[in-house]
Tab-separated table of C-alpha atoms and ligand atoms in Angstrom:
chain	number	residue	atom	x	y	z
A	1	UNK	CA	-19.923	-15.903	-29.432
A	2	UNK	CA	-19.970	-13.677	-32.651
A	3	UNK	CA	-22.753	-13.860	-34.803
A	4	UNK	CA	-20.397	-14.978	-38.027
A	5	UNK	CA	-18.989	-17.896	-35.733
A	6	UNK	CA	-21.961	-19.058	-34.715
A	7	UNK	CA	-23.482	-18.930	-38.319
A	8	UNK	CA	-20.527	-20.952	-39.602
A	9	UNK	CA	-20.886	-23.695	-37.332
A	10	UNK	CA	-24.717	-23.456	-38.290
A	11	UNK	CA	-24.109	-23.495	-41.766
A	12	UNK	CA	-21.845	-26.542	-41.554
A	13	UNK	CA	-24.642	-28.373	-39.867
A	14	UNK	CA	-27.084	-27.340	-42.369
A	15	UNK	CA	-25.272	-28.332	-45.426
A	16	UNK	CA	-25.393	-31.779	-44.176
A	17	UNK	CA	-28.822	-31.540	-43.165
A	18	UNK	CA	-30.103	-30.077	-46.336
A	19	UNK	CA	-32.450	-27.343	-47.233
A	20	UNK	CA	-34.630	-27.766	-44.075
A	21	UNK	CA	-31.766	-26.838	-41.771
A	22	UNK	CA	-30.374	-24.367	-44.158
A	23	UNK	CA	-33.573	-22.538	-43.236
A	24	UNK	CA	-33.461	-22.654	-39.532
A	25	UNK	CA	-29.728	-21.859	-39.384
A	26	UNK	CA	-31.016	-18.439	-41.320
A	27	UNK	CA	-33.344	-18.157	-38.326
A	28	UNK	CA	-30.514	-18.915	-36.003
A	29	UNK	CA	-28.552	-15.805	-37.109
A	30	UNK	CA	-31.431	-13.285	-36.850
A	31	UNK	CA	-31.681	-14.690	-33.526
A	32	UNK	CA	-27.892	-14.174	-33.064
A	33	UNK	CA	-28.433	-10.653	-33.749
A	34	UNK	CA	-31.354	-9.735	-31.789
A	35	UNK	CA	-30.401	-11.601	-28.496
A	36	UNK	CA	-26.856	-11.016	-28.247
A	37	UNK	CA	-26.744	-7.734	-26.082
A	38	UNK	CA	-24.898	-4.776	-27.324
A	39	UNK	CA	-21.692	-4.147	-25.491
A	40	UNK	CA	-22.262	-1.608	-22.291
A	41	UNK	CA	-21.726	1.837	-23.421
A	42	UNK	CA	-21.982	1.353	-27.075
A	43	UNK	CA	-25.571	2.584	-27.851
A	44	UNK	CA	-27.160	4.839	-29.006
A	45	UNK	CA	-25.669	5.279	-31.973
A	46	UNK	CA	-26.486	7.999	-34.930
A	47	UNK	CA	-24.849	7.667	-38.535
A	48	UNK	CA	-25.342	9.919	-41.541
A	49	UNK	CA	-24.119	11.237	-44.499
A	50	UNK	CA	-21.089	13.833	-44.412
A	51	UNK	CA	-23.528	16.737	-44.430
A	52	UNK	CA	-25.219	15.654	-41.425
A	53	UNK	CA	-22.870	16.624	-38.489
A	54	UNK	CA	-25.311	18.943	-36.792
A	55	UNK	CA	-28.359	16.230	-37.612
A	56	UNK	CA	-26.298	13.498	-35.939
A	57	UNK	CA	-25.600	15.260	-32.902
A	58	UNK	CA	-29.083	16.685	-32.536
A	59	UNK	CA	-30.496	13.160	-33.046
A	60	UNK	CA	-28.029	11.533	-30.418
A	61	UNK	CA	-29.099	14.318	-27.868
A	62	UNK	CA	-32.641	13.488	-28.381
A	63	UNK	CA	-32.600	9.822	-28.016
A	64	UNK	CA	-30.146	10.303	-24.787
A	65	UNK	CA	-33.160	12.441	-23.665
A	66	UNK	CA	-35.524	9.513	-24.472
A	67	UNK	CA	-36.938	10.677	-27.475
A	68	UNK	CA	-38.286	7.920	-30.046
A	69	UNK	CA	-34.983	7.188	-32.688
A	70	UNK	CA	-37.564	8.296	-35.503
A	71	UNK	CA	-38.399	11.417	-34.010
A	72	UNK	CA	-34.806	12.219	-33.293
A	73	UNK	CA	-33.520	11.688	-36.813
A	74	UNK	CA	-35.965	13.316	-38.483
A	75	UNK	CA	-35.291	16.252	-36.014
A	76	UNK	CA	-31.833	16.327	-37.121
A	77	UNK	CA	-32.433	16.106	-40.604
A	78	UNK	CA	-35.012	18.977	-40.576
A	79	UNK	CA	-32.042	21.064	-39.447
A	80	UNK	CA	-30.256	20.475	-42.838
A	81	UNK	CA	-33.610	20.541	-44.791
A	82	UNK	CA	-33.799	24.278	-43.440
A	83	UNK	CA	-30.257	25.142	-44.366
A	84	UNK	CA	-30.216	27.311	-47.557
A	85	UNK	CA	-26.464	26.200	-47.798
A	86	UNK	CA	-27.029	22.753	-48.605
A	87	UNK	CA	-27.901	22.728	-51.945
A	88	UNK	CA	-29.065	19.321	-52.547
A	89	UNK	CA	-31.868	18.802	-49.437
A	90	UNK	CA	-34.900	21.041	-48.594
A	91	UNK	CA	-34.830	24.672	-49.005
A	92	UNK	CA	-32.477	26.046	-51.284
A	93	UNK	CA	-31.931	22.454	-53.046
A	94	UNK	CA	-30.940	22.630	-56.509
A	95	UNK	CA	-34.202	22.550	-58.842
A	96	UNK	CA	-35.108	20.435	-61.594
A	97	UNK	CA	-34.361	21.451	-65.267
A	98	UNK	CA	-37.731	23.667	-65.166
A	99	UNK	CA	-36.311	25.298	-62.363
A	100	UNK	CA	-38.563	24.054	-59.732
A	101	UNK	CA	-37.459	22.180	-56.505
A	102	UNK	CA	-38.992	18.575	-56.065
A	103	UNK	CA	-38.055	16.769	-52.983
A	104	UNK	CA	-37.790	12.964	-52.341
A	105	UNK	CA	-37.544	11.603	-48.795
A	106	UNK	CA	-38.711	8.490	-46.829
A	107	UNK	CA	-38.583	7.185	-43.318
A	108	UNK	CA	-38.923	3.681	-41.630
A	109	UNK	CA	-39.557	2.948	-37.858
A	110	UNK	CA	-38.127	-0.462	-36.864
A	111	UNK	CA	-40.055	-0.817	-33.417
A	112	UNK	CA	-43.541	-0.660	-35.155
A	113	UNK	CA	-42.491	-2.017	-38.778
A	114	UNK	CA	-43.990	1.143	-40.792
A	115	UNK	CA	-42.441	3.475	-43.352
A	116	UNK	CA	-43.651	6.565	-45.050
A	117	UNK	CA	-42.254	8.301	-48.254
A	118	UNK	CA	-43.034	11.262	-50.506
A	119	UNK	CA	-41.863	11.623	-54.114
A	120	UNK	CA	-41.278	14.960	-56.174
A	121	UNK	CA	-42.959	17.270	-53.651
A	122	UNK	CA	-43.065	20.816	-54.337
A	123	UNK	CA	-43.422	23.881	-51.804
A	124	UNK	CA	-42.679	21.933	-48.734
A	125	UNK	CA	-39.321	22.168	-46.971
A	126	UNK	CA	-39.526	19.274	-44.810
A	127	UNK	CA	-40.239	16.169	-46.835
A	128	UNK	CA	-39.128	13.977	-44.475
A	129	UNK	CA	-41.927	15.233	-41.739
A	130	UNK	CA	-44.301	14.847	-44.357
A	131	UNK	CA	-43.208	10.896	-45.046
A	132	UNK	CA	-43.732	10.692	-41.392
A	133	UNK	CA	-46.904	12.110	-41.519
A	134	UNK	CA	-48.005	9.720	-44.191
A	135	UNK	CA	-46.795	6.931	-42.043
A	136	UNK	CA	-48.243	8.086	-39.016
A	137	UNK	CA	-51.809	9.534	-40.637
A	138	UNK	CA	-52.516	6.955	-43.166
A	139	UNK	CA	-52.428	3.429	-43.925
A	140	UNK	CA	-50.471	3.997	-47.387
A	141	UNK	CA	-46.548	4.332	-47.922
A	142	UNK	CA	-45.781	6.721	-50.937
A	143	UNK	CA	-47.597	9.524	-51.705
A	144	UNK	CA	-46.220	11.695	-55.017
A	145	UNK	CA	-46.457	15.049	-56.712
A	146	UNK	CA	-49.700	17.104	-56.444
A	147	UNK	CA	-51.617	14.222	-54.086
A	148	UNK	CA	-48.371	14.460	-51.659
A	149	UNK	CA	-49.021	18.491	-51.771
A	150	UNK	CA	-52.606	18.148	-51.074
A	151	UNK	CA	-52.032	15.647	-48.238
A	152	UNK	CA	-49.165	18.105	-46.493
A	153	UNK	CA	-51.448	21.204	-46.962
A	154	UNK	CA	-54.334	19.450	-45.514
A	155	UNK	CA	-51.967	18.689	-42.478
A	156	UNK	CA	-51.023	22.423	-41.664
A	157	UNK	CA	-47.591	22.487	-43.834
A	158	UNK	CA	-46.802	26.087	-45.265
A	159	UNK	CA	-46.546	26.456	-48.979
A	160	UNK	CA	-42.948	28.067	-49.695
A	161	UNK	CA	-40.924	29.102	-52.511
A	162	UNK	CA	-37.589	27.024	-52.069
A	163	UNK	CA	-35.526	28.142	-54.679
A	164	UNK	CA	-33.066	30.557	-53.309
A	165	UNK	CA	-30.842	33.131	-55.128
A	166	UNK	CA	-28.077	30.949	-54.913
A	167	UNK	CA	-29.882	28.048	-56.322
A	168	UNK	CA	-31.703	29.912	-59.079
A	169	UNK	CA	-28.375	31.566	-60.117
A	170	UNK	CA	-26.765	28.055	-60.790
A	171	UNK	CA	-29.598	26.795	-62.361
A	172	UNK	CA	-29.596	29.806	-64.826
A	173	UNK	CA	-25.814	29.150	-65.405
A	174	UNK	CA	-26.723	25.489	-66.373
A	175	UNK	CA	-29.126	26.609	-68.789
A	176	UNK	CA	-27.055	28.845	-70.392
A	177	UNK	CA	-24.305	26.397	-70.691
A	178	UNK	CA	-26.454	23.538	-71.811
A	179	UNK	CA	-25.505	21.341	-74.554
A	180	UNK	CA	-26.920	18.892	-76.835
A	181	UNK	CA	-24.785	16.129	-74.897
A	182	UNK	CA	-25.508	17.150	-71.637
A	183	UNK	CA	-27.718	14.762	-69.297
A	184	UNK	CA	-26.627	15.929	-65.802
A	185	UNK	CA	-23.854	18.419	-64.872
A	186	UNK	CA	-23.120	18.607	-61.293
A	187	UNK	CA	-23.180	22.100	-59.820
A	188	UNK	CA	-19.778	23.132	-58.452
A	189	UNK	CA	-18.963	24.778	-55.193
A	190	UNK	CA	-16.736	28.318	-54.931
A	191	UNK	CA	-13.595	25.928	-55.185
A	192	UNK	CA	-15.016	24.634	-58.349
A	193	UNK	CA	-15.537	20.962	-56.998
A	194	UNK	CA	-18.750	19.227	-57.708
A	195	UNK	CA	-21.529	19.177	-55.147
A	196	UNK	CA	-22.566	15.514	-54.914
A	197	UNK	CA	-23.209	14.348	-51.782
A	198	UNK	CA	-25.932	16.342	-50.300
A	199	UNK	CA	-28.870	14.144	-49.965
A	200	UNK	CA	-28.975	12.947	-46.237
A	201	UNK	CA	-29.478	9.573	-44.898
A	202	UNK	CA	-29.692	9.351	-41.091
A	203	UNK	CA	-30.288	6.259	-39.034
A	204	UNK	CA	-30.048	5.375	-35.439
A	205	UNK	CA	-30.086	2.800	-32.631
A	206	UNK	CA	-31.184	3.656	-29.228
A	207	UNK	CA	-30.153	2.070	-26.177
A	208	UNK	CA	-32.846	-0.193	-26.313
A	209	UNK	CA	-31.675	-1.396	-29.836
A	210	UNK	CA	-34.583	0.034	-31.358
A	211	UNK	CA	-33.657	1.284	-34.969
A	212	UNK	CA	-34.905	4.319	-37.292
A	213	UNK	CA	-33.944	5.930	-40.395
A	214	UNK	CA	-34.461	8.716	-42.778
A	215	UNK	CA	-33.551	9.958	-46.159
A	216	UNK	CA	-34.224	13.297	-47.792
A	217	UNK	CA	-32.964	15.295	-50.958
A	218	UNK	CA	-33.754	17.374	-53.520
A	219	UNK	CA	-32.591	14.779	-55.991
A	220	UNK	CA	-30.068	14.961	-58.983
A	221	UNK	CA	-29.515	18.728	-59.992
A	222	UNK	CA	-31.236	19.794	-62.777
A	223	UNK	CA	-33.054	16.403	-63.420
A	224	UNK	CA	-36.195	15.882	-65.588
A	225	UNK	CA	-39.241	16.996	-64.222
A	226	UNK	CA	-41.112	14.287	-62.392
A	227	UNK	CA	-37.709	12.338	-61.739
A	228	UNK	CA	-37.981	10.340	-58.756
A	229	UNK	CA	-34.661	9.021	-57.414
A	230	UNK	CA	-33.635	5.948	-54.776
A	231	UNK	CA	-34.223	8.360	-51.771
A	232	UNK	CA	-38.064	7.871	-51.289
A	233	UNK	CA	-37.905	4.318	-52.526
A	234	UNK	CA	-38.322	1.774	-49.542
A	235	UNK	CA	-35.284	-0.772	-49.874
A	236	UNK	CA	-33.437	1.466	-51.947
A	237	UNK	CA	-32.796	4.539	-50.408
A	238	UNK	CA	-33.459	3.555	-47.157
A	239	UNK	CA	-34.451	0.103	-45.051
A	240	UNK	CA	-34.588	-0.721	-41.618
A	241	UNK	CA	-35.343	-4.087	-40.040
A	242	UNK	CA	-35.341	-3.818	-36.083
A	243	UNK	CA	-33.872	-7.100	-35.465
A	244	UNK	CA	-31.098	-6.316	-37.697
A	245	UNK	CA	-29.987	-2.876	-38.403
A	246	UNK	CA	-30.595	0.196	-40.855
A	247	UNK	CA	-28.911	1.079	-44.041
A	248	UNK	CA	-29.388	4.201	-46.404
A	249	UNK	CA	-27.852	5.819	-49.577
A	250	UNK	CA	-26.618	8.855	-51.051
A	251	UNK	CA	-25.321	9.125	-54.434
A	252	UNK	CA	-26.519	8.041	-58.267
A	253	UNK	CA	-29.796	7.026	-57.281
A	254	UNK	CA	-30.605	4.985	-60.722
A	255	UNK	CA	-27.335	2.769	-59.747
A	256	UNK	CA	-28.977	2.132	-56.267
A	257	UNK	CA	-32.586	1.493	-57.262
A	258	UNK	CA	-31.072	-1.445	-59.371
A	259	UNK	CA	-29.409	-3.230	-56.548
A	260	UNK	CA	-32.530	-2.315	-54.186
A	261	UNK	CA	-29.341	-1.302	-52.097
A	262	UNK	CA	-30.339	-0.346	-48.539
A	263	UNK	CA	-32.250	-3.621	-48.280
A	264	UNK	CA	-29.550	-5.358	-49.715
A	265	UNK	CA	-27.044	-4.355	-46.968
A	266	UNK	CA	-29.366	-5.115	-44.271
A	267	UNK	CA	-29.758	-8.572	-45.662
A	268	UNK	CA	-25.944	-9.182	-45.632
A	269	UNK	CA	-26.047	-7.558	-42.053
A	270	UNK	CA	-28.460	-10.227	-41.471
A	271	UNK	CA	-26.132	-12.856	-42.481
A	272	UNK	CA	-23.560	-11.853	-40.489
A	273	UNK	CA	-21.373	-9.092	-42.288
A	274	UNK	CA	-20.618	-6.394	-40.723
A	275	UNK	CA	-21.744	-2.913	-41.388
A	276	UNK	CA	-18.818	-1.657	-43.709
A	277	UNK	CA	-18.559	-5.048	-45.241
A	278	UNK	CA	-21.984	-5.387	-46.184
A	279	UNK	CA	-21.652	-1.773	-47.740
A	280	UNK	CA	-18.994	-2.648	-49.696
A	281	UNK	CA	-20.469	-6.006	-50.899
A	282	UNK	CA	-23.633	-3.861	-52.143
A	283	UNK	CA	-21.420	-1.577	-54.064
A	284	UNK	CA	-19.995	-4.435	-55.961
A	285	UNK	CA	-23.294	-5.284	-57.099
A	286	UNK	CA	-23.706	-1.769	-58.714
A	287	UNK	CA	-20.292	-1.979	-60.329
A	288	UNK	CA	-21.012	-5.442	-61.859
A	289	UNK	CA	-24.591	-3.992	-63.069
A	290	UNK	CA	-23.010	-1.019	-64.645
A	291	UNK	CA	-20.727	-2.433	-66.219
A	292	UNK	CA	-23.229	-4.767	-68.314
A	293	UNK	CA	-25.161	-1.679	-69.068
A	294	UNK	CA	-24.638	0.414	-72.285
A	295	UNK	CA	-22.183	3.023	-71.460
A	296	UNK	CA	-24.784	5.870	-72.588
A	297	UNK	CA	-27.264	4.507	-69.783
A	298	UNK	CA	-25.094	5.396	-66.922
A	299	UNK	CA	-21.691	5.811	-65.925
A	300	UNK	CA	-20.315	4.829	-62.721
A	301	UNK	CA	-21.168	7.667	-60.815
A	302	UNK	CA	-20.613	7.485	-56.639
A	303	UNK	CA	-22.909	5.803	-54.482
A	304	UNK	CA	-22.271	5.574	-50.647
A	305	UNK	CA	-23.946	3.624	-47.929
A	306	UNK	CA	-24.244	4.178	-44.236
A	307	UNK	CA	-25.084	1.482	-41.982
A	308	UNK	CA	-25.640	0.358	-38.579
A	309	UNK	CA	-26.824	-2.745	-36.600
A	310	UNK	CA	-28.764	-3.595	-33.416
A	311	UNK	CA	-25.581	-3.670	-31.436
A	312	UNK	CA	-24.378	-0.227	-32.350
A	313	UNK	CA	-21.847	-1.224	-34.911
A	314	UNK	CA	-21.544	0.959	-37.593
A	315	UNK	CA	-19.793	1.658	-40.806
A	316	UNK	CA	-20.113	3.100	-44.420
A	317	UNK	CA	-18.413	2.722	-47.955
A	318	UNK	CA	-18.590	4.198	-51.331
A	319	UNK	CA	-17.407	3.499	-54.939
A	320	UNK	CA	-14.975	6.407	-54.911
A	321	UNK	CA	-12.591	7.272	-52.243
A	322	UNK	CA	-12.509	10.882	-50.439
A	323	UNK	CA	-16.017	10.064	-49.220
A	324	UNK	CA	-16.816	10.877	-45.488
A	325	UNK	CA	-19.834	10.422	-43.277
A	326	UNK	CA	-20.792	11.672	-39.780
A	327	UNK	CA	-21.478	9.515	-36.616
A	328	UNK	CA	-22.312	10.398	-33.128
A	329	UNK	CA	-21.503	7.574	-30.376
A	330	UNK	CA	-20.735	7.944	-26.510
A	331	UNK	CA	-17.238	9.074	-27.662
A	332	UNK	CA	-18.683	11.986	-29.339
A	333	UNK	CA	-19.485	13.454	-32.903
A	334	UNK	CA	-17.031	13.385	-35.800
A	335	UNK	CA	-16.536	12.733	-39.439
A	336	UNK	CA	-14.875	9.471	-40.763
A	337	UNK	CA	-13.786	8.321	-43.949
A	338	UNK	CA	-15.886	5.677	-45.928
A	339	UNK	CA	-14.483	2.445	-47.233
A	340	UNK	CA	-14.100	2.451	-50.672
A	341	UNK	CA	-13.609	0.459	-53.696
A	342	UNK	CA	-11.910	2.894	-56.278
A	343	UNK	CA	-9.433	5.847	-55.592
A	344	UNK	CA	-11.248	8.873	-56.760
A	345	UNK	CA	-10.372	9.579	-60.454
A	346	UNK	CA	-9.784	13.340	-61.206
A	347	UNK	CA	-13.010	15.220	-62.009
A	348	UNK	CA	-15.234	12.366	-60.744
A	349	UNK	CA	-18.386	13.335	-58.931
B	1	SD4	C1	-30.889	10.622	-56.227
B	1	SD4	N1	-29.482	9.767	-54.579
B	1	SD4	O1	-31.868	11.630	-56.229
B	1	SD4	C2	-30.271	11.009	-54.650
B	1	SD4	C3	-29.139	12.054	-54.927
B	1	SD4	C4	-27.920	12.193	-54.340
B	1	SD4	O2	-25.728	12.867	-53.897
B	1	SD4	O3	-27.595	11.162	-53.316
B	1	SD4	N2	-26.840	13.146	-54.567
B	1	SD4	O4	-30.463	10.152	-56.857
């Protein structure tokens, strides 16, 4: 019996019996998700944003080899953080308005219900590993700025210049063309397309149904110094519940923070929605909220969610079409199209 069907039946009864029974129905749904075994051969599964093809491949192999799912997704994400050609993650990430690279990251380990996160971290190219270190070596969740750097250095991380020639050139070009109307102008690739979804979110479920996730980014290009986005905020950029699933985001962080997106996706899945449906429903909340905000406060920029559940079902959705994601299953590693709310308008990022 699918979680959806059993929930519907249960809800019928709970409506008749009132609030107490409704509470029980919620618990019953959780139990269905946790207790219905994944179909044979459907696990492990690793999902990520489009730039994570190598990351999902690495994480999948590691999980198959017996690694913990969090170690696996962090090893996968480290590949993208180390890559100077990915200009919105780690080394080579686009800097803030002062020309300094400030990184945000978070991680969650489902089986032990722990989380770690780091905001506005300078000089360390693997913020996801620092987030895990905070999780492993302290009883805190989030460290930012100077304190986060001190913590990383004390644990043997190397201080490095993260600005590459390429990212410095783009920053200088942005500065040269700055006008009084500019807030955030996305950089463009060689073909003139805006570079947007460079942040990486990667989530995995292993063969035993244990779940983990990570999110890592250099944030919005040329952001105000000290600006922290959604990526390191547990519940917004990333959320994992070992009984249900995991979700994470890329895109316009401020819009996502307001709907506590990753947590909302997981809660929709807990209530029986498929991963894709849960992502779509959360994006609709963003659209509703952005409609009510004054125009200058935030236009509708793209946001995407990537979700998996405990049974190895997966899905992703974006506000605008032509957004893709990466997936690794027993059928192989590939990129797929996200579901979307609107066709991508010309020039949209
Ligand atoms: C942020 N969500 O800092 C990140 C940026 C991003 O595609 O994902 N860009 O708001």
